[in-house]
Short mmCIF file of C-alpha atoms in Angstrom, two decimals:
data_model
loop_
_atom_site.label_atom_id
_atom_site.label_comp_id
_atom_site.label_asym_id
_atom_site.label_seq_id
_atom_site.Cartn_x
_atom_site.Cartn_y
_atom_site.Cartn_z
CA MET A 1 0.16 0.05 0.08
CA ILE A 2 1.45 3.45 -0.75
CA GLU A 3 -0.02 6.58 0.91
CA ILE A 4 0.64 9.91 -0.81
CA THR A 5 0.82 12.83 1.59
CA ASP A 6 0.78 16.50 0.01
CA LEU A 7 3.54 15.65 -1.83
CA ARG A 8 5.17 18.49 -3.45
CA PHE A 9 7.83 18.69 -6.05
CA SER A 10 9.92 21.63 -8.05
CA LEU A 11 12.04 21.94 -10.88
CA ASN A 12 14.03 24.72 -11.87
CA ASN A 13 11.85 26.67 -9.79
CA THR A 14 8.79 25.61 -11.51
CA LEU A 15 5.62 24.10 -9.56
CA ILE A 16 5.06 20.57 -10.81
CA LEU A 17 3.18 18.99 -8.45
CA ASN A 18 1.33 20.41 -5.94
CA ASN A 19 -1.01 19.47 -3.12
CA PHE A 20 -0.28 15.72 -4.57
CA ASN A 21 -2.59 13.00 -2.63
CA MET A 22 -2.82 9.61 -2.93
CA THR A 23 -3.69 6.45 -1.94
CA LEU A 24 -2.77 3.24 -3.62
CA ASN A 25 -4.04 -0.20 -2.30
CA ASP A 26 -2.43 -3.60 -3.34
CA GLY A 27 -3.68 -5.59 -6.05
CA GLU A 28 -4.21 -2.65 -7.67
CA ILE A 29 -3.34 -1.45 -11.74
CA ILE A 30 -4.02 2.73 -11.88
CA GLY A 31 -3.71 4.71 -14.85
CA ILE A 32 -2.58 8.14 -14.79
CA ILE A 33 -3.67 10.59 -17.44
CA GLY A 34 -3.89 13.60 -18.04
CA ARG A 35 -2.94 16.60 -20.75
CA ALA A 36 1.21 16.72 -21.40
CA GLY A 37 3.42 18.51 -18.15
CA THR A 38 0.77 17.70 -15.94
CA GLY A 39 3.56 16.32 -13.50
CA LYS A 40 2.92 12.06 -15.09
CA SER A 41 6.26 11.27 -15.37
CA VAL A 42 7.72 13.33 -12.50
CA PHE A 43 4.94 11.33 -9.86
CA LEU A 44 6.89 7.98 -11.71
CA LYS A 45 10.21 9.04 -11.40
CA ILE A 46 9.50 10.45 -7.32
CA LEU A 47 7.89 6.42 -6.79
CA ALA A 48 11.00 5.11 -8.81
CA GLY A 49 13.63 7.06 -6.00
CA ILE A 50 14.71 9.04 -9.40
CA LEU A 51 13.71 12.49 -8.52
CA LYS A 52 14.40 13.24 -4.69
CA ASN A 53 14.08 16.20 -3.11
CA PHE A 54 10.34 16.53 -2.97
CA GLU A 55 8.75 17.75 -0.09
CA GLY A 56 5.46 15.67 1.69
CA GLU A 57 5.13 12.61 2.38
CA ILE A 58 5.01 8.98 0.72
CA LEU A 59 4.81 5.70 2.89
CA TYR A 60 5.45 2.25 1.06
CA ASN A 61 4.34 0.07 2.99
CA SER A 62 3.91 2.53 6.15
CA ARG A 63 7.72 2.93 5.91
CA PRO A 64 8.79 6.86 4.29
CA LEU A 65 10.13 6.22 1.14
CA SER A 66 12.91 8.36 1.64
CA SER A 67 14.00 5.69 4.36
CA PHE A 68 14.38 2.49 1.70
CA THR A 69 18.25 1.67 0.76
CA ARG A 70 19.03 1.61 -2.65
CA ASN A 71 18.79 -2.39 -3.04
CA GLU A 72 16.25 -1.86 -1.94
CA ILE A 73 13.98 0.20 -3.96
CA ASN A 74 15.92 -1.82 -6.45
CA LYS A 75 14.26 -4.86 -5.56
CA ASP A 76 10.68 -3.24 -4.56
CA ILE A 77 10.53 -0.52 -7.54
CA SER A 78 10.67 -1.57 -11.46
CA TYR A 79 10.66 1.33 -13.92
CA LEU A 80 10.09 0.95 -17.04
CA ASN A 81 10.82 4.06 -19.95
CA TYR A 82 11.67 2.22 -22.97
CA LYS A 83 15.42 4.23 -23.21
CA ARG A 84 17.43 1.70 -25.99
CA PRO A 85 20.16 -0.43 -24.28
CA ASP A 86 23.48 0.96 -24.18
CA ASN A 87 25.14 -3.04 -25.19
CA PRO A 88 23.46 -3.84 -29.08
CA ASP A 89 25.53 -7.37 -28.60
CA ASP A 90 23.54 -8.72 -26.01
CA THR A 91 21.08 -11.59 -26.53
CA ILE A 92 17.85 -11.00 -25.25
CA TYR A 93 18.12 -13.44 -22.75
CA ASP A 94 21.37 -12.17 -21.70
CA PHE A 95 19.38 -9.03 -21.47
CA THR A 96 16.58 -9.81 -19.75
CA LEU A 97 18.21 -11.98 -16.97
CA LEU A 98 20.25 -8.62 -15.90
CA SER A 99 17.01 -7.82 -14.14
CA ARG A 100 17.86 -10.10 -11.85
CA ILE A 101 20.56 -8.48 -10.23
CA PRO A 102 18.80 -6.59 -7.24
CA HIS A 103 18.27 -10.24 -5.68
CA LYS A 104 21.36 -11.47 -5.99
CA SER A 105 25.07 -11.31 -3.92
CA LEU A 106 26.97 -9.20 -5.39
CA PHE A 107 30.38 -12.32 -7.04
CA LYS A 108 27.26 -14.88 -6.87
CA PRO A 109 25.71 -16.40 -9.44
CA PHE A 110 22.39 -16.35 -10.09
CA SER A 111 20.41 -18.56 -8.71
CA GLU A 112 18.34 -21.49 -10.57
CA TYR A 113 15.08 -19.47 -9.71
CA ASP A 114 16.76 -16.34 -11.26
CA LEU A 115 16.48 -17.95 -14.47
CA GLN A 116 13.19 -19.83 -14.80
CA VAL A 117 12.07 -16.55 -13.96
CA THR A 118 14.00 -15.09 -17.09
CA GLU A 119 12.57 -18.10 -19.31
CA GLU A 120 8.93 -17.50 -17.45
CA TYR A 121 8.57 -13.62 -18.77
CA LEU A 122 10.13 -14.17 -21.69
CA ARG A 123 7.27 -16.52 -22.72
CA ALA A 124 5.12 -14.54 -21.71
CA PHE A 125 5.63 -12.23 -24.14
CA ASN A 126 6.62 -14.36 -26.94
CA LEU A 127 10.18 -13.76 -26.90
CA ILE A 128 10.75 -17.65 -25.90
CA ARG A 129 11.87 -18.45 -29.62
CA HIS A 130 14.25 -15.67 -30.11
CA ARG A 131 15.57 -15.38 -26.97
CA ASP A 132 19.22 -15.90 -28.58
CA LYS A 133 19.04 -12.99 -30.67
CA VAL A 134 21.43 -10.14 -30.04
CA LEU A 135 19.34 -6.29 -29.20
CA GLY A 136 20.85 -4.37 -32.29
CA GLN A 137 19.26 -6.92 -34.18
CA LEU A 138 15.86 -6.53 -32.79
CA SER A 139 12.54 -4.78 -34.63
CA ASP A 140 11.27 -2.05 -32.74
CA SER A 141 8.75 -4.33 -31.68
CA ASN A 142 10.64 -7.00 -29.96
CA LEU A 143 12.73 -4.98 -28.55
CA LYS A 144 9.50 -3.05 -26.62
CA LYS A 145 8.69 -6.11 -25.92
CA THR A 146 12.12 -7.31 -24.04
CA LEU A 147 12.29 -4.83 -22.55
CA LEU A 148 8.86 -5.45 -20.93
CA ALA A 149 9.98 -8.97 -20.03
CA HIS A 150 13.42 -7.43 -18.38
CA THR A 151 10.75 -4.53 -16.12
CA PHE A 152 8.18 -7.79 -15.67
CA ALA A 153 11.34 -10.03 -14.39
CA ARG A 154 12.13 -8.49 -11.43
CA GLU A 155 9.22 -8.98 -9.50
CA ALA A 156 9.32 -5.74 -7.46
CA SER A 157 6.50 -5.01 -5.82
CA LEU A 158 5.71 -2.08 -7.59
CA LEU A 159 5.90 -1.40 -11.10
CA LEU A 160 5.66 2.00 -12.57
CA MET A 161 5.35 2.27 -16.44
CA ASP A 162 5.67 5.54 -18.00
CA ASN A 163 3.98 5.46 -21.43
CA PRO A 164 3.90 1.64 -22.42
CA THR A 165 1.81 1.38 -24.90
CA GLY A 166 3.80 4.07 -27.17
CA GLU A 167 4.73 3.45 -30.19
CA THR A 168 4.24 -0.76 -29.42
CA ASP A 169 2.29 -2.48 -31.61
CA ILE A 170 -0.54 -4.33 -31.28
CA GLU A 171 0.82 -8.16 -29.48
CA ALA A 172 2.98 -6.31 -27.56
CA SER A 173 0.01 -4.04 -26.18
CA SER A 174 -2.36 -6.92 -26.11
CA LEU A 175 0.68 -9.06 -23.84
CA LEU A 176 1.33 -5.96 -21.72
CA ARG A 177 -2.20 -5.86 -20.66
CA LYS A 178 -2.61 -9.81 -19.76
CA ASN A 179 0.83 -10.03 -18.54
CA LEU A 180 -0.45 -6.68 -16.35
CA ILE A 181 -3.42 -8.28 -14.79
CA LYS A 182 -1.74 -11.60 -14.39
CA TYR A 183 1.67 -9.92 -12.20
CA VAL A 184 -1.16 -7.67 -10.09
CA ILE A 185 -3.49 -10.49 -9.08
CA ASP A 186 -0.29 -13.57 -8.70
CA GLY A 187 1.72 -11.60 -6.13
CA ASP A 188 -0.60 -8.51 -5.17
CA ARG A 189 1.62 -6.01 -6.40
CA ILE A 190 0.74 -2.83 -7.31
CA ALA A 191 1.24 -1.68 -11.25
CA ILE A 192 1.21 2.39 -12.15
CA ILE A 193 0.82 3.50 -15.54
CA ALA A 194 1.12 6.72 -17.13
CA SER A 195 -0.02 7.13 -20.87
CA ASN A 196 -1.59 8.94 -23.02
CA ASP A 197 -3.14 5.74 -24.59
CA LEU A 198 -6.50 6.49 -23.02
CA ASN A 199 -8.39 3.58 -24.08
CA PHE A 200 -5.63 1.28 -23.43
CA ILE A 201 -5.76 3.04 -19.75
CA PHE A 202 -9.57 2.51 -19.54
CA GLN A 203 -9.26 -1.15 -20.47
CA THR A 204 -6.44 -2.58 -18.96
CA ALA A 205 -6.84 0.29 -14.94
CA ASP A 206 -8.26 -0.70 -11.81
CA ARG A 207 -8.49 3.05 -11.05
CA ILE A 208 -8.24 6.35 -13.37
CA ILE A 209 -6.47 9.09 -11.59
CA ILE A 210 -6.70 12.26 -13.88
CA LEU A 211 -3.92 14.83 -13.44
CA LYS A 212 -4.48 18.74 -13.66
CA ASN A 213 -2.12 21.52 -12.39
CA GLY A 214 0.47 19.05 -10.43
CA SER A 215 -2.45 17.37 -8.10
CA VAL A 216 -4.87 14.87 -8.52
CA ALA A 217 -8.56 15.83 -10.34
CA VAL A 218 -10.37 12.40 -10.52
CA ASP A 219 -9.84 9.73 -8.92
CA MET A 220 -12.90 7.03 -10.18
CA LEU A 221 -13.38 4.00 -11.11
CA PRO A 222 -13.30 3.40 -15.23
CA HIS A 223 -16.31 2.64 -16.05
CA ASN A 224 -17.62 5.85 -14.65
CA ILE A 225 -15.91 7.92 -17.51
CA ASP A 226 -18.01 9.51 -19.83
CA SER A 227 -16.79 12.00 -22.85
CA ASP A 228 -18.09 15.56 -20.59
CA LEU A 229 -15.05 14.74 -18.15
CA ILE A 230 -12.71 14.41 -21.02
CA LYS A 231 -14.18 17.03 -22.71
CA GLU A 232 -13.90 19.49 -19.71
CA LEU A 233 -10.05 17.86 -19.32
CA PHE A 234 -8.90 17.47 -22.65
CA GLY A 235 -10.70 19.95 -24.63
CA ILE A 236 -11.84 17.83 -26.76
CA GLU A 237 -14.98 16.28 -28.29
CA VAL A 238 -14.64 12.22 -28.09
CA ILE A 239 -17.44 9.80 -28.74
CA MET A 240 -17.59 7.01 -25.93
CA SER A 241 -18.54 3.29 -26.29
CA ARG A 242 -18.77 0.42 -24.17
CA ASN A 243 -16.92 -2.32 -24.27
CA ILE A 244 -19.15 -5.42 -25.55
CA TYR A 245 -17.55 -7.59 -23.03
CA ASN A 246 -15.94 -5.93 -19.82
CA GLY A 247 -18.01 -2.35 -19.89
CA ARG A 248 -15.37 -0.80 -19.84
CA PRO A 249 -15.47 2.74 -22.25
CA GLU A 250 -14.00 3.54 -25.38
CA ILE A 251 -13.49 6.52 -26.96
CA HIS A 252 -13.70 7.58 -30.16
CA PHE A 253 -12.90 10.63 -32.44
CA PHE A 254 -15.57 12.48 -34.25
CA PRO A 255 -15.44 11.67 -38.23
CA ASP A 256 -14.83 15.51 -38.90
CA ASN A 257 -12.54 16.24 -35.90
CA SER A 258 -9.24 16.05 -37.78
CA MET B 1 28.09 -27.75 -38.02
CA GLN B 2 29.45 -24.59 -35.94
CA ALA B 3 31.72 -27.23 -33.00
CA ASN B 4 33.33 -29.04 -36.31
CA LYS B 5 33.82 -25.92 -38.27
CA ASN B 6 35.44 -24.65 -35.17
CA HIS B 7 37.40 -28.00 -34.69
CA LEU B 8 38.51 -27.42 -38.79
CA TYR B 9 40.35 -23.79 -37.91
CA LEU B 10 41.83 -24.86 -34.19
CA ILE B 11 43.22 -27.49 -36.51
CA LEU B 12 44.66 -24.79 -39.00
CA LEU B 13 45.74 -22.62 -37.09
CA LEU B 14 47.42 -24.61 -35.00
CA LEU B 15 49.64 -25.94 -38.46
CA LEU B 16 50.27 -22.30 -40.30
CA ASN B 17 51.34 -21.25 -36.65
CA ALA B 18 53.86 -24.54 -36.43
CA ALA B 19 55.20 -23.22 -39.70
CA ALA B 20 55.26 -19.90 -39.35
CA ILE B 21 57.06 -19.90 -36.18
CA THR B 22 59.34 -22.92 -37.96
CA ILE B 23 59.87 -19.98 -40.20
CA ASN B 24 60.78 -17.27 -37.84
CA ILE B 25 62.73 -19.09 -35.81
CA TYR B 26 64.62 -20.34 -38.79
CA LEU B 27 65.19 -16.44 -39.44
CA LYS B 28 66.68 -16.03 -36.68
CA LEU B 29 63.96 -14.58 -34.32
CA PRO B 30 64.86 -15.83 -30.37
CA PRO B 31 62.11 -18.82 -29.17
CA GLU B 32 61.43 -17.37 -26.20
CA ASN B 33 59.89 -14.26 -27.93
CA ILE B 34 56.74 -16.79 -29.33
CA LEU B 35 55.88 -16.56 -25.04
CA LEU B 36 56.04 -13.20 -25.15
CA PHE B 37 52.91 -13.25 -27.95
CA VAL B 38 51.29 -15.48 -26.67
CA THR B 39 50.81 -13.20 -23.70
CA GLY B 40 50.36 -10.64 -25.74
CA GLY B 41 47.33 -12.94 -27.45
CA LEU B 42 45.92 -13.27 -24.03
CA PHE B 43 45.64 -9.42 -22.82
CA TYR B 44 44.28 -8.74 -26.31
CA PHE B 45 41.50 -11.21 -26.06
CA LEU B 46 41.34 -9.06 -21.98
CA PHE B 47 41.54 -5.97 -23.82
CA LEU B 48 37.80 -7.40 -26.21
CA LYS B 49 36.10 -7.72 -22.94
CA ILE B 50 37.10 -4.70 -21.12
CA ASN B 51 36.10 -2.70 -24.79
CA ARG B 52 32.20 -4.75 -24.60
CA ILE B 53 31.75 -3.23 -21.48
CA HIS B 54 32.43 0.65 -21.73
CA LEU B 55 33.46 1.46 -25.00
CA LYS B 56 31.21 4.06 -27.40
CA TYR B 57 32.76 2.50 -30.28
CA GLU B 58 33.31 -0.76 -32.36
CA CYS B 59 37.11 0.54 -33.78
CA ASP B 60 40.35 -1.00 -33.13
CA TYR B 61 43.11 0.38 -31.12
CA ILE B 62 45.16 0.33 -34.37
CA GLN B 63 42.00 2.59 -36.06
CA SER B 64 41.09 4.71 -32.99
CA GLY B 65 44.52 6.02 -33.16
CA GLU B 66 45.53 4.51 -29.06
CA GLY B 67 47.84 1.79 -30.79
CA LEU B 68 50.22 4.60 -31.84
CA SER B 69 49.81 7.06 -29.63
CA GLY B 70 50.42 4.35 -27.21
CA ILE B 71 53.60 3.01 -29.27
CA LEU B 72 54.67 6.66 -28.99
CA MET B 73 54.88 6.82 -25.53
CA ILE B 74 56.86 3.92 -25.29
CA ILE B 75 59.33 5.18 -27.53
CA ILE B 76 59.36 8.57 -25.77
CA ALA B 77 59.63 6.95 -22.04
CA ALA B 78 62.83 4.08 -24.02
CA ARG B 79 64.39 7.27 -25.74
CA PHE B 80 64.11 10.66 -23.45
CA ILE B 81 63.28 9.39 -19.76
CA SER B 82 64.66 5.75 -19.25
CA SER B 83 65.90 2.35 -20.12
CA ASN B 84 64.28 0.90 -16.90
CA ILE B 85 61.47 -1.26 -18.25
CA TYR B 86 59.54 -0.68 -15.41
CA ILE B 87 59.37 3.41 -15.13
CA ILE B 88 58.69 2.69 -19.09
CA LEU B 89 55.43 0.75 -17.95
CA VAL B 90 54.53 3.20 -15.09
CA PHE B 91 55.36 6.36 -18.12
CA THR B 92 52.90 4.25 -20.87
CA ILE B 93 50.35 2.95 -18.36
CA VAL B 94 49.86 6.63 -16.98
CA SER B 95 49.94 8.67 -20.80
CA VAL B 96 47.49 5.67 -21.92
CA ILE B 97 45.11 6.46 -19.65
CA PHE B 98 45.15 9.92 -19.90
CA ILE B 99 45.20 9.08 -23.90
CA GLU B 100 42.15 7.37 -23.71
CA VAL B 101 39.80 9.76 -21.02
CA PHE B 102 40.65 12.43 -23.79
CA LEU B 103 39.81 10.12 -27.14
CA ASN B 104 37.24 8.26 -25.96
CA ASP B 105 35.48 10.50 -23.22
CA ILE B 106 36.38 14.30 -24.85
CA ILE B 107 36.57 13.78 -28.68
CA GLN B 108 35.32 10.35 -29.96
CA GLN B 109 31.54 9.90 -28.40
CA ASN B 110 30.69 7.51 -31.47
CA ASN B 111 32.32 5.05 -34.14
CA LYS B 112 32.72 8.31 -36.95
CA GLU B 113 34.32 10.27 -35.08
CA ALA B 114 36.52 7.90 -33.59
CA PHE B 115 38.04 6.29 -36.79
CA ILE B 116 38.06 10.29 -38.13
CA TYR B 117 40.36 11.34 -35.31
CA GLY B 118 41.96 8.09 -35.04
CA VAL B 119 43.18 8.63 -39.03
CA TYR B 120 43.69 12.07 -37.55
CA THR B 121 46.02 11.04 -34.95
CA ASN B 122 47.45 7.94 -37.13
CA ILE B 123 48.33 10.46 -39.55
CA ILE B 124 50.43 12.98 -37.75
CA ILE B 125 51.81 9.89 -35.11
CA SER B 126 53.50 8.69 -38.49
CA ILE B 127 54.26 11.50 -39.98
CA LEU B 128 56.47 12.15 -36.97
CA MET B 129 58.13 8.34 -37.06
CA LEU B 130 58.85 9.26 -40.58
CA TYR B 131 60.61 12.60 -39.39
CA PHE B 132 62.59 10.21 -36.46
CA ILE B 133 63.62 7.97 -39.32
CA GLN B 134 64.96 10.26 -41.16
CA ARG B 135 66.89 12.02 -38.55
CA ASP B 136 67.80 9.71 -35.95
CA ILE B 137 70.06 6.10 -36.28
CA ASP B 138 69.01 4.75 -33.19
CA PHE B 139 65.19 5.26 -33.60
CA THR B 140 65.26 3.17 -36.93
CA ALA B 141 67.21 0.36 -35.44
CA GLN B 142 66.24 0.04 -31.51
CA TYR B 143 62.79 2.06 -31.10
CA LEU B 144 60.87 1.18 -34.58
CA PRO B 145 60.54 -2.79 -34.11
CA ALA B 146 58.52 -1.97 -30.60
CA ALA B 147 55.23 -1.01 -33.43
CA VAL B 148 55.74 -4.46 -35.34
CA THR B 149 56.85 -6.79 -32.13
CA GLY B 150 55.76 -4.67 -28.86
CA TYR B 151 58.59 -2.55 -26.70
CA ALA B 152 58.70 -6.34 -25.18
CA GLY B 153 60.71 -7.76 -28.53
CA VAL B 154 62.79 -5.35 -28.70
CA THR B 155 64.09 -5.38 -24.56
CA ASP B 156 65.17 -8.05 -22.77
CA ILE B 157 62.86 -9.88 -20.80
CA SER B 158 63.28 -12.03 -17.75
CA ALA B 159 61.31 -15.58 -17.05
CA TYR B 160 59.89 -13.61 -13.78
CA GLN B 161 59.44 -10.41 -15.60
CA LEU B 162 56.98 -13.03 -17.74
CA LEU B 163 55.15 -14.78 -15.19
CA GLY B 164 54.72 -11.01 -13.86
CA ALA B 165 52.47 -10.04 -16.37
CA GLY B 166 50.35 -13.94 -16.94
CA LEU B 167 49.65 -12.81 -13.05
CA ILE B 168 48.52 -9.23 -13.64
CA PHE B 169 46.36 -11.06 -16.20
CA LEU B 170 44.87 -13.60 -14.19
CA ILE B 171 44.33 -11.13 -11.45
CA ILE B 172 41.87 -8.61 -13.75
CA PHE B 173 40.30 -11.94 -15.76
CA THR B 174 39.22 -13.20 -12.29
CA SER B 175 38.10 -9.42 -11.24
CA LEU B 176 35.97 -9.01 -14.88
CA LEU B 177 34.55 -12.47 -13.59
CA LEU B 178 33.42 -12.30 -10.68
CA ILE B 179 31.57 -9.69 -11.20
CA LYS B 180 30.20 -10.17 -15.13
CA PRO B 181 26.69 -10.11 -14.75
CA GLU B 182 27.72 -6.44 -13.45
CA LEU B 183 30.09 -5.68 -15.93
CA SER B 184 27.02 -6.50 -18.15
CA LEU B 185 24.29 -4.22 -16.64
CA PHE B 186 27.26 -1.63 -16.75
CA SER B 187 27.56 -1.90 -20.99
CA HIS B 188 24.03 -0.99 -20.90
CA GLY B 189 24.46 2.55 -19.56
CA LEU B 190 23.85 4.66 -16.82
CA ASN B 191 19.99 4.41 -17.14
CA TYR B 192 19.36 0.41 -16.57
CA PHE B 193 22.56 0.28 -14.20
CA SER B 194 21.11 2.46 -11.69
CA ILE B 195 18.99 -1.17 -10.19
CA SER B 196 22.80 -2.86 -9.07
CA GLU B 197 24.40 -1.74 -6.09
CA LEU B 198 27.79 -0.17 -7.51
CA ASN B 199 28.55 3.30 -8.00
CA PHE B 200 28.84 4.05 -12.20
CA ASN B 201 31.02 6.69 -11.64
CA LYS B 202 34.33 4.38 -9.89
CA LEU B 203 33.26 1.65 -11.98
CA LYS B 204 33.41 3.55 -15.18
CA ARG B 205 37.23 4.87 -13.51
CA THR B 206 38.30 1.52 -12.35
CA ALA B 207 37.34 0.40 -16.10
CA ILE B 208 39.56 3.18 -18.01
CA ILE B 209 42.35 2.10 -15.74
CA MET B 210 41.64 -1.70 -15.80
CA ARG B 211 42.13 -0.94 -19.86
CA GLY B 212 44.92 1.54 -19.51
CA ILE B 213 47.03 -1.28 -18.06
CA VAL B 214 45.96 -4.03 -20.19
CA PHE B 215 46.17 -2.16 -23.09
CA THR B 216 50.12 -0.89 -22.67
CA PHE B 217 50.29 -4.89 -21.48
CA LEU B 218 49.21 -5.56 -25.35
CA ILE B 219 51.28 -3.38 -27.13
CA PHE B 220 54.00 -3.79 -25.11
CA THR B 221 54.14 -7.46 -26.08
CA ILE B 222 52.46 -7.21 -29.51
CA GLY B 223 52.30 -3.74 -30.24
CA LEU B 224 50.77 -3.24 -33.62
CA ALA B 225 50.05 -6.91 -34.50
CA GLY B 226 46.39 -7.41 -32.60
CA GLY B 227 44.16 -4.32 -33.80
CA THR B 228 42.37 -7.01 -36.49
CA GLY B 229 41.60 -9.90 -33.74
CA ASN B 230 38.83 -8.13 -32.76
CA TYR B 231 36.94 -9.04 -36.98
CA PHE B 232 37.80 -12.91 -36.51
CA GLN B 233 35.21 -13.60 -33.18
CA TRP B 234 32.64 -15.01 -35.32
CA ASP B 235 31.37 -16.74 -32.33
CA ARG B 236 31.82 -14.52 -28.80
CA LYS B 237 30.22 -16.73 -26.47
CA ASN B 238 32.17 -19.78 -27.69
CA ARG B 239 35.52 -20.52 -25.78
CA SER B 240 36.67 -22.67 -28.80
CA SER B 241 36.46 -19.63 -30.86
CA GLN B 242 38.15 -17.55 -28.04
CA ILE B 243 41.25 -19.57 -28.16
CA ILE B 244 41.17 -19.44 -31.94
CA LEU B 245 41.24 -16.40 -30.92
CA ILE B 246 44.67 -16.11 -29.68
CA LEU B 247 46.36 -18.60 -32.24
CA PHE B 248 45.33 -15.66 -35.02
CA LEU B 249 47.03 -13.86 -33.26
CA VAL B 250 49.43 -15.50 -32.78
CA LEU B 251 49.55 -17.13 -36.65
CA TYR B 252 49.18 -13.03 -37.40
CA SER B 253 51.72 -11.67 -34.89
CA GLN B 254 54.15 -14.19 -36.74
CA ILE B 255 52.73 -12.90 -39.98
CA LEU B 256 54.19 -9.11 -39.74
CA ILE B 257 57.40 -10.49 -37.82
CA LEU B 258 58.21 -12.63 -41.06
CA ILE B 259 57.73 -9.69 -43.16
CA SER B 260 59.54 -7.70 -40.75
CA LEU B 261 62.52 -9.71 -40.77
CA LEU B 262 62.29 -9.55 -44.54
CA THR B 263 61.15 -5.77 -45.70
CA GLY B 264 62.21 -4.15 -42.01
CA PRO B 265 60.12 -2.64 -39.42
CA PHE B 266 58.54 -0.23 -40.95
CA ILE B 267 56.74 -1.43 -44.18
CA ALA B 268 55.31 -4.76 -41.34
CA ALA B 269 54.22 -1.47 -39.31
CA SER B 270 52.89 0.32 -42.41
CA PHE B 271 51.26 -3.37 -43.61
CA SER B 272 49.56 -3.91 -39.78
CA LEU B 273 47.76 -0.18 -40.28
CA LEU B 274 46.82 -1.44 -43.62
CA LEU B 275 45.12 -4.67 -43.03
CA SER B 276 42.94 -3.57 -39.84
CA TYR B 277 41.34 -0.51 -41.98
CA ILE B 278 41.02 -3.18 -44.80
CA PHE B 279 39.70 -5.62 -41.90
CA TYR B 280 37.16 -2.67 -40.87
CA TYR B 281 36.06 -1.81 -44.08
CA TYR B 282 34.60 -5.71 -44.79
CA SER B 283 33.25 -5.75 -41.50
CA LYS B 284 31.17 -2.41 -41.39
CA ARG B 285 30.17 -3.84 -44.57
CA LYS B 286 28.91 -7.11 -42.87
CA LYS B 287 27.36 -6.11 -39.97
CA VAL B 288 23.73 -4.46 -39.73
CA TYR B 289 22.56 -3.52 -37.02
CA LEU B 290 19.05 -2.14 -36.16
CA TYR B 291 20.54 0.68 -33.78
CA ASP B 292 24.15 0.51 -32.48
CA ARG B 293 25.99 2.51 -29.56
CA ASN B 294 25.83 5.94 -32.26
CA TYR B 295 21.67 6.10 -32.50
#
């Protein structure tokens, strides 16, 4: 469980997050949306321990985030941002296995469990048959799936993803959704996804949080999102329909809304 | 299939090595020098491993200009500072680290820059060497062969000193093995390395110092004879291919020595430079990455 109270963060004298309050429960997938510059990525970076000079309180399982050691953060929090790995000569398997480093001691080899987890996530993202391919020779889609497998293989209790469906193909998005649901339920973990892909968020998240001017403007179930709210927060007219299988909202643009 | 191919290469290389070594010994090469080339091959193997961890480019040490710069430092130390091999070694290590920081960290940020600035460096140093050849008879006789065989090949090296070099190889090799996963993660940059408990900047500095030491031993033992070995590793994960790499380096150094014995060290050094560029050209044509370190 994560409790955030009066979170405030400034960057170069510009207030990014202000009066930010939120409680996130175990087993939840949280979708964070909002206009560009509302602080979605900054919020994830604060939770990931990348940005540290924030004000306010973040309690992670009743313990202040600032009291976590680097190794504890590395074990408990996995953060995806799709930056390309620098070494194109590593294989998919080797690169994914490296995600298990926080779980092993220095000078010790990876455990049998580490190898199993790596294989499991390569299977989960349909990469097992490509396991010996080097990163530099992967298609963009397979590279993105590899980065997803790398992020999941950490088995962290808090999964943070910044725009995970950006430029991914339909297979990767579908696998991501399926694995996110399984991952969160299996381990009673929390996943927070910041994204501009509203349909993906509406179909995947258990709770939607909409940011406006650096604070939480809306915190609701996806089923309650309607076109009026989208117009109010994003300033665009859309048509909302309901997914025939789960009743979740789906956004459609007006044909002349170019 | 790949295993059979490797065995065939291994046998072929052993035979070619035996032939080249026999010819060179027949042409008055001291037999103990063969050990130097094997030591050089081992250091080159380490050098490639360290390069894969932290370099932003794939040029070998000849094209990047480090090879000739390092040899020039050895010659400056030997000609103007001291004839004591340990002083020359320390001077070269310090200079090589300085050159590496200057070239790799400030100027050569990608393969293209490494190649272009390497060409400039090589041209400048070659002109300097030509000047010395014209003006300094001692230089041609005593120090120029060091460019081909390494300085160790033109000076007296005791068995203990060679053993010391072997010990340094073992220490660095074991250290690299012990933190292999962390080093692999390091090769992916700070963004990924942040999950390790080690400090990125400290590890980077350690890698630079280790590379400087390994590179100095490399040019001390095989001079410019190692630069092309990088292109003969078709299967980096296969152990027999790593033995093939070392055997190939010994053979390559023997061929360079043979050329040096027949035509003189200047022709052999020029031949090594030329071959390095040819191999680089063909390897770049063959290897296609959808992205690389230069994206």
